Short mmCIF file of C-alpha atoms in Angstrom, two decimals:
data_model
loop_
_atom_site.label_atom_id
_atom_site.label_comp_id
_atom_site.label_asym_id
_atom_site.label_seq_id
_atom_site.Cartn_x
_atom_site.Cartn_y
_atom_site.Cartn_z
CA MET L 1 12.01 196.20 33.20
CA GLY L 2 14.60 199.13 31.52
CA GLY L 3 15.05 201.45 34.28
CA ILE L 4 16.85 198.38 36.48
CA TYR L 5 18.70 197.44 33.20
CA TRP L 6 19.91 201.24 32.85
CA LEU L 7 20.95 201.87 36.44
CA ILE L 8 23.07 198.46 37.09
CA SER L 9 24.77 199.70 33.59
CA GLN L 10 25.37 202.96 35.22
CA VAL L 11 26.81 201.09 37.91
CA MET L 12 28.99 199.21 36.18
CA LEU L 13 30.52 201.94 34.08
CA PHE L 14 31.09 204.13 37.13
CA TRP L 15 33.54 201.38 39.16
CA HIS L 16 34.88 200.79 35.62
CA THR L 17 35.73 204.38 35.14
CA VAL L 18 37.09 204.20 38.50
CA TRP L 19 39.53 201.25 38.35
CA ASP L 20 40.67 202.34 34.66
CA LYS L 21 42.63 204.86 36.65
CA VAL L 22 43.56 202.49 39.36
CA VAL L 23 44.98 199.52 37.72
CA PRO L 24 46.54 199.17 34.50
CA ASP L 25 44.98 199.41 31.09
CA HIS L 26 46.27 196.30 29.32
CA ARG L 27 45.75 192.78 30.15
CA THR L 28 47.41 191.07 33.45
CA LEU L 29 46.72 187.50 33.47
CA GLY L 30 44.94 187.38 30.49
CA THR L 31 42.36 189.60 32.57
CA ASN L 32 40.71 192.76 32.16
CA TRP L 33 40.75 193.55 36.24
CA GLN L 34 38.26 196.98 35.28
CA TRP L 35 35.76 194.92 34.63
CA VAL L 36 36.12 192.07 36.48
CA LEU L 37 36.42 194.79 39.56
CA ALA L 38 33.58 196.47 38.13
CA ILE L 39 31.24 193.73 39.31
CA VAL L 40 33.15 193.03 42.33
CA PHE L 41 31.89 196.58 42.97
CA LEU L 42 28.71 196.37 41.54
CA VAL L 43 27.83 193.38 44.39
CA ILE L 44 29.87 195.74 46.93
CA THR L 45 27.33 198.62 45.80
CA VAL L 46 24.25 196.70 45.98
CA ARG L 47 24.89 195.00 49.75
CA VAL L 48 25.99 198.13 51.21
CA VAL L 49 22.67 199.37 49.95
CA LEU L 50 20.90 196.16 51.70
CA PHE L 51 22.65 196.25 54.45
CA PRO L 52 19.88 197.77 57.21
CA ILE L 53 17.80 194.80 55.04
CA PHE L 54 19.90 191.98 55.95
CA VAL L 55 20.37 193.74 59.64
CA LYS L 56 16.20 193.30 60.39
CA GLN L 57 16.62 189.80 58.66
CA ILE L 58 18.81 189.01 61.13
CA LYS L 59 16.31 190.19 63.89
CA SER L 60 13.68 188.40 62.44
CA GLN L 61 15.28 185.09 62.77
CA ARG L 62 15.90 185.85 65.90
CA ALA L 63 12.30 186.90 66.80
CA MET L 64 10.87 183.25 64.94
CA GLN L 65 13.48 181.67 67.62
CA ALA L 66 12.21 183.64 70.81
CA ILE L 67 8.44 182.58 69.75
CA GLN L 68 9.05 178.82 69.29
CA PRO L 69 7.58 177.44 72.72
CA LYS L 70 4.48 179.63 71.88
CA MET L 71 4.53 178.28 68.35
CA LYS L 72 4.81 174.35 70.28
CA GLU L 73 1.93 175.39 72.37
CA LEU L 74 -0.57 176.08 69.36
CA GLN L 75 0.47 173.06 67.51
CA GLU L 76 -0.31 171.02 70.67
CA LYS L 77 -3.65 173.09 71.51
CA HIS L 78 -5.11 172.76 67.65
CA LYS L 79 -3.17 169.38 66.61
CA GLY L 80 -5.47 167.74 64.06
CA ASP L 81 -7.08 171.62 63.31
CA ARG L 82 -5.08 172.94 60.59
CA GLU L 83 -7.25 175.87 59.45
CA THR L 84 -7.63 177.27 63.47
CA LEU L 85 -4.00 176.50 63.83
CA GLN L 86 -3.05 178.84 60.96
CA LYS L 87 -5.11 181.38 62.03
CA GLU L 88 -3.50 181.49 65.86
CA VAL L 89 -0.21 181.40 64.38
CA MET L 90 -1.15 184.67 62.49
CA LYS L 91 -2.47 185.86 65.44
CA LEU L 92 1.07 185.42 66.89
CA TYR L 93 3.43 186.63 64.21
CA GLN L 94 1.13 189.88 64.30
CA GLU L 95 1.16 190.28 68.31
CA GLU L 96 5.09 189.56 68.43
CA LYS L 97 5.39 191.88 65.31
CA VAL L 98 7.18 189.14 63.27
CA ASN L 99 7.87 188.84 59.49
CA PRO L 100 8.66 184.94 58.91
CA LEU L 101 9.10 186.21 55.12
CA MET L 102 11.74 188.54 56.40
CA GLY L 103 14.49 185.71 55.95
CA CYS L 104 14.41 185.56 52.51
CA LEU L 105 13.58 189.46 51.79
CA PRO L 106 17.55 190.35 51.39
CA MET L 107 17.75 187.07 48.70
CA PHE L 108 14.59 188.23 47.17
CA LEU L 109 15.78 192.10 46.42
CA GLN L 110 19.00 190.96 44.63
CA ILE L 111 17.02 189.12 42.08
CA PRO L 112 16.28 192.27 39.95
CA VAL L 113 19.56 193.17 40.15
CA PHE L 114 20.91 190.00 39.42
CA ILE L 115 18.52 189.66 36.10
CA GLY L 116 19.97 193.40 35.23
CA LEU L 117 23.41 192.21 35.24
CA LEU L 118 22.18 188.80 32.86
CA HIS L 119 20.50 191.46 30.78
CA VAL L 120 23.28 193.72 30.37
CA LEU L 121 25.89 190.68 29.43
CA ARG L 122 23.66 189.21 27.40
CA HIS L 123 22.91 192.46 25.57
CA LEU L 124 26.71 192.90 25.22
CA LYS L 125 26.88 190.94 21.41
CA PRO L 126 29.79 191.67 18.80
CA GLY L 127 28.04 193.39 15.65
CA THR L 128 25.58 195.09 17.15
CA SER L 129 24.77 198.41 16.06
CA ASP L 130 25.39 201.55 17.13
CA HIS L 131 22.12 202.54 18.19
CA GLN L 132 21.63 199.67 20.82
CA MET L 133 25.62 199.89 21.67
CA GLN L 134 24.45 203.24 23.40
CA LEU L 135 20.92 202.07 24.49
CA TYR L 136 22.23 201.98 27.99
CA GLY L 137 24.13 205.16 28.31
CA TRP L 138 27.42 203.01 26.89
CA SER L 139 29.81 204.39 24.67
CA ILE L 140 30.38 203.04 21.78
CA PRO L 141 34.70 202.46 22.99
CA GLU L 142 32.75 200.69 26.23
CA PHE L 143 30.77 198.83 25.00
CA MET L 144 33.43 197.65 22.58
CA GLY L 145 35.53 196.73 25.65
CA ALA L 146 33.64 195.21 27.53
CA VAL L 147 32.41 192.71 24.99
CA ASP L 148 36.76 192.30 24.77
CA ALA L 149 36.68 191.91 28.76
CA ARG L 150 38.42 188.85 29.64
CA LEU L 151 38.87 186.31 33.20
CA PHE L 152 41.66 184.61 32.48
CA ASP L 153 41.15 184.39 28.73
CA ALA L 154 37.50 183.48 29.11
CA PRO L 155 34.69 186.75 27.72
CA ILE L 156 32.88 187.57 31.25
CA VAL L 157 30.07 187.44 28.59
CA ALA L 158 30.87 184.24 27.17
CA LYS L 159 29.01 181.29 28.97
CA PHE L 160 30.11 177.12 29.60
CA SER L 161 27.34 176.43 26.98
CA SER L 162 27.86 178.96 24.45
CA SER L 163 28.43 177.55 21.25
CA ALA L 164 31.35 177.19 18.70
CA ALA L 165 30.25 179.84 16.39
CA ASP L 166 28.88 182.71 19.22
CA LEU L 167 33.22 181.78 20.66
CA ALA L 168 34.45 182.13 17.54
CA LYS L 169 33.02 185.91 17.00
CA ILE L 170 34.59 187.32 20.85
CA GLU L 171 37.34 185.09 19.45
CA ALA L 172 37.18 182.88 22.42
CA ASN L 173 38.78 179.51 22.83
CA SER L 174 36.01 177.06 23.73
CA THR L 175 38.21 174.47 26.26
CA THR L 176 39.17 177.94 28.12
CA VAL L 177 35.87 179.41 28.49
CA LYS L 178 34.70 175.65 29.71
CA ILE L 179 37.61 175.19 32.19
CA VAL L 180 36.87 178.83 33.98
CA ALA L 181 32.97 178.35 33.56
CA ALA L 182 33.55 175.34 35.14
CA LEU L 183 35.46 175.92 38.24
CA LEU L 184 33.28 178.93 38.30
CA VAL L 185 30.12 176.94 38.66
CA ALA L 186 31.60 174.45 40.92
CA LEU L 187 32.79 177.77 43.56
CA MET L 188 29.06 179.31 42.94
CA ILE L 189 27.54 175.85 43.86
CA THR L 190 29.69 175.36 47.24
CA THR L 191 29.62 178.70 48.55
CA THR L 192 26.15 178.87 47.94
CA TYR L 193 25.64 176.04 50.49
CA LEU L 194 28.14 177.35 52.51
CA THR L 195 26.21 180.34 53.36
CA GLN L 196 22.97 178.83 54.36
CA ARG L 197 24.92 176.49 56.20
CA GLN L 198 26.59 178.31 58.12
CA MET L 199 23.53 180.27 59.56
CA ILE L 200 21.65 176.67 60.28
CA MET L 201 24.92 175.50 62.08
CA LYS L 202 24.27 178.82 64.55
CA THR L 203 20.95 178.65 65.17
CA GLY L 204 19.97 175.09 64.33
CA TRP L 205 16.86 173.85 62.33
CA ASN L 206 13.57 175.53 63.56
CA SER L 207 11.02 173.42 65.06
CA ASP L 208 8.17 175.02 63.01
CA PRO L 209 7.61 172.56 60.49
CA GLN L 210 7.26 175.86 57.37
CA GLN L 211 10.08 177.33 58.94
CA ARG L 212 12.32 174.12 58.20
CA MET L 213 11.01 173.69 54.90
CA ILE L 214 11.98 177.13 53.97
CA GLN L 215 15.62 175.90 55.63
CA LYS L 216 16.04 173.36 53.67
CA PHE L 217 14.93 174.80 50.58
CA MET L 218 17.45 177.22 51.30
CA LEU L 219 20.04 174.60 52.09
CA TYR L 220 19.57 172.35 49.64
CA GLY L 221 17.07 173.83 46.98
CA ILE L 222 19.16 177.39 45.93
CA PRO L 223 22.24 175.29 45.36
CA PHE L 224 20.29 172.56 43.39
CA PHE L 225 19.57 175.58 41.11
CA THR L 226 22.57 177.19 40.66
CA LEU L 227 24.23 173.96 39.98
CA THR L 228 21.73 173.17 37.00
CA SER L 229 21.41 176.62 35.51
CA GLY L 230 25.32 177.96 36.25
CA TRP L 231 26.07 176.35 32.85
CA TYR L 232 24.18 178.96 30.91
CA PHE L 233 25.19 182.13 32.91
CA PRO L 234 27.77 184.63 31.73
CA ILE L 235 30.70 184.38 32.88
CA GLY L 236 30.42 188.04 34.51
CA VAL L 237 27.21 186.66 36.04
CA ILE L 238 28.53 183.83 37.97
CA ILE L 239 31.34 186.24 39.27
CA TYR L 240 28.78 188.35 40.80
CA TRP L 241 27.26 185.62 42.66
CA VAL L 242 30.06 183.98 43.92
CA THR L 243 31.53 187.80 45.14
CA ASN L 244 28.31 188.28 46.60
CA ASN L 245 28.36 184.64 48.19
CA ALA L 246 32.11 185.05 49.70
CA ILE L 247 30.37 188.76 51.40
CA THR L 248 27.76 187.11 52.63
CA LEU L 249 29.54 184.38 54.45
CA GLY L 250 31.58 187.19 56.30
CA GLN L 251 28.80 189.48 56.90
CA GLN L 252 27.10 186.52 58.43
CA TYR L 253 30.33 185.52 60.19
CA TRP L 254 30.58 188.76 61.82
CA VAL L 255 27.13 189.46 62.74
CA LEU L 256 26.49 186.23 64.34
CA HIS L 257 29.64 186.31 66.23
CA LYS L 258 29.06 190.23 67.55
CA TYR L 259 25.63 189.29 68.07
CA PRO L 260 24.60 185.67 68.73
CA PRO L 261 21.47 184.31 69.23
CA PRO L 262 20.26 184.02 72.76
CA ALA L 263 20.41 180.26 74.90
CA SER L 264 16.71 180.39 75.13
CA ALA L 265 15.90 180.44 71.47
CA THR L 266 18.87 177.78 70.64
CA ALA L 267 17.31 175.40 73.16
CA ASN L 268 13.80 175.84 70.72
CA THR L 269 15.77 174.30 67.83
CA THR L 270 17.63 171.30 66.91
CA PRO L 271 20.96 171.60 66.62
CA TYR L 272 22.56 170.86 63.02
CA LYS L 273 24.28 167.80 62.62
CA GLY L 274 24.15 167.57 58.47
CA GLY L 275 20.17 167.73 58.53
CA PRO L 276 17.08 168.01 60.50
CA LYS L 277 16.38 165.65 63.20
CA LYS L 278 13.89 165.72 65.80
CA THR L 279 14.92 167.38 68.95
CA GLY L 280 15.87 165.33 71.73
CA GLU L 281 16.48 162.47 69.59
CA ALA L 282 19.59 160.58 70.49
CA LYS L 283 22.79 160.48 68.60
CA PRO L 284 23.91 157.21 67.78
CA VAL L 285 27.52 155.83 68.45
CA GLY L 286 28.84 153.65 65.97
CA GLY L 287 31.98 152.09 64.31
CA PHE L 288 34.96 151.18 66.74
CA ARG L 289 33.62 153.52 69.42
CA ALA L 290 30.69 151.26 69.81
CA MET L 291 32.81 148.25 69.79
CA LEU L 292 35.05 149.11 72.98
CA THR L 293 31.94 150.25 75.39
CA LYS L 294 30.21 146.76 74.63
CA ALA L 295 33.44 145.34 75.29
CA LYS L 296 33.87 147.27 78.69
CA ASP L 297 30.66 146.50 79.45
CA GLU L 298 31.15 142.84 78.90
CA ALA L 299 33.92 142.94 81.20
CA ALA L 300 32.52 144.55 83.45
CA ALA L 301 29.47 142.06 83.80
CA GLN L 302 32.34 139.37 83.92
CA GLN L 303 34.29 140.65 86.58
CA ALA L 304 30.52 141.25 88.92
CA ALA L 305 29.71 137.78 87.97
CA ALA L 306 33.06 136.10 89.06
CA ALA L 307 32.90 138.06 91.93
CA GLU L 308 29.58 137.13 92.95
CA ALA L 309 30.58 133.25 92.71
CA ALA L 310 33.62 133.70 94.59
CA ALA L 311 31.49 135.84 97.36
CA ALA L 312 28.66 132.39 97.42
CA LYS L 313 31.81 129.81 97.42
CA ALA L 314 33.08 131.55 100.52
CA ASN L 315 29.81 131.47 102.24
CA GLY L 316 29.68 127.93 101.37
CA LYS L 317 32.63 127.18 103.52
CA ALA L 318 32.32 128.92 106.36
CA LEU L 319 28.74 126.89 106.64
CA ALA L 320 30.10 123.82 106.10
CA PRO L 321 30.95 121.56 109.23
CA LYS L 322 34.81 121.22 110.53
CA PRO L 323 36.64 118.15 109.23
CA GLY L 324 36.13 115.21 112.12
CA ALA L 325 33.40 117.30 113.77
CA LYS L 326 29.92 115.94 114.31
CA PRO L 327 27.15 117.00 112.30
CA ILE L 328 24.55 119.27 114.13
CA ASN L 329 21.08 117.77 114.15
CA PRO L 330 19.05 120.95 113.68
CA LYS L 331 16.19 119.21 115.06
CA LYS L 332 17.79 117.86 118.28
CA GLY L 333 19.35 120.89 118.69
CA GLY L 334 15.85 122.29 118.77
CA ALA L 335 14.57 120.36 121.60
CA ALA L 336 17.55 120.27 123.89
CA LYS L 337 17.69 124.10 124.15
CA ARG L 338 13.58 123.74 125.10
CA GLN L 339 13.79 121.28 127.43
CA SER L 340 16.79 123.92 128.89
CA GLY L 341 14.33 126.54 129.16
#
């Protein structure tokens, strides 16, 4: 991982040098924008490099949607025979040239970058020896500038969980650090959830159980991980994560609207309604709408019953004898007709 650490530090230093010539050298709004923008453009650099893989990810997801009818046929054909089903599914993937893991590949490729930045920021500590300051090609002024760099008066090397003793070494206020870190963690959780929700809303829940499990993990598992671990990340790392999510949201929006999934593919998935449901499941109607529908049905039934009763009453009056007329004997009437005949 030494090469990763060195590469990440060099990209940060490059962008710091660029922005140091653009923005004022002094702190503005309690922020050293050269270092904050260096982290932001580290993300942009990584995303530009990974963009072709992101496009392949979208194509792979479309291909997975396109083969869903064949997947359903295999599931019905080999129901109860899991081993044979897995073999046939793998064979189908090979025939259609589909890689189900491609959907997670961009995220996995960013993990080394995330770990590298985490390591570099943890390396930035006051009181470090001159040799350690220059470990990844940093000059001593650059190292000290990064240690002192802040976002709204909170050092980018500080964490929500930093002890009072550690914060005292970098002359940071504990309350300020906790407020800034907590807001960034909340943004990190929200944007992580929204990036996955955006994709599922457009493509729907996959009908394949394994793929749906991956979708559920991405939608709920990753945000839960950020919730439980974000408090231990340096503020600089959280800036990286939030920026990465924001770029992902914009990138996905552009790709999904420019190249929407085909109707034949989305027809084989369950639409996103806040959670996975069985395909074809009717959405229950509740609340005031249900009461209104019930009242209309009852009123219509009452009107139909009243109309039927009125018709029956009218028919009864038509068949009844007029006042003063002799009642007709059916039997006699029938005999007279026979005699006359």
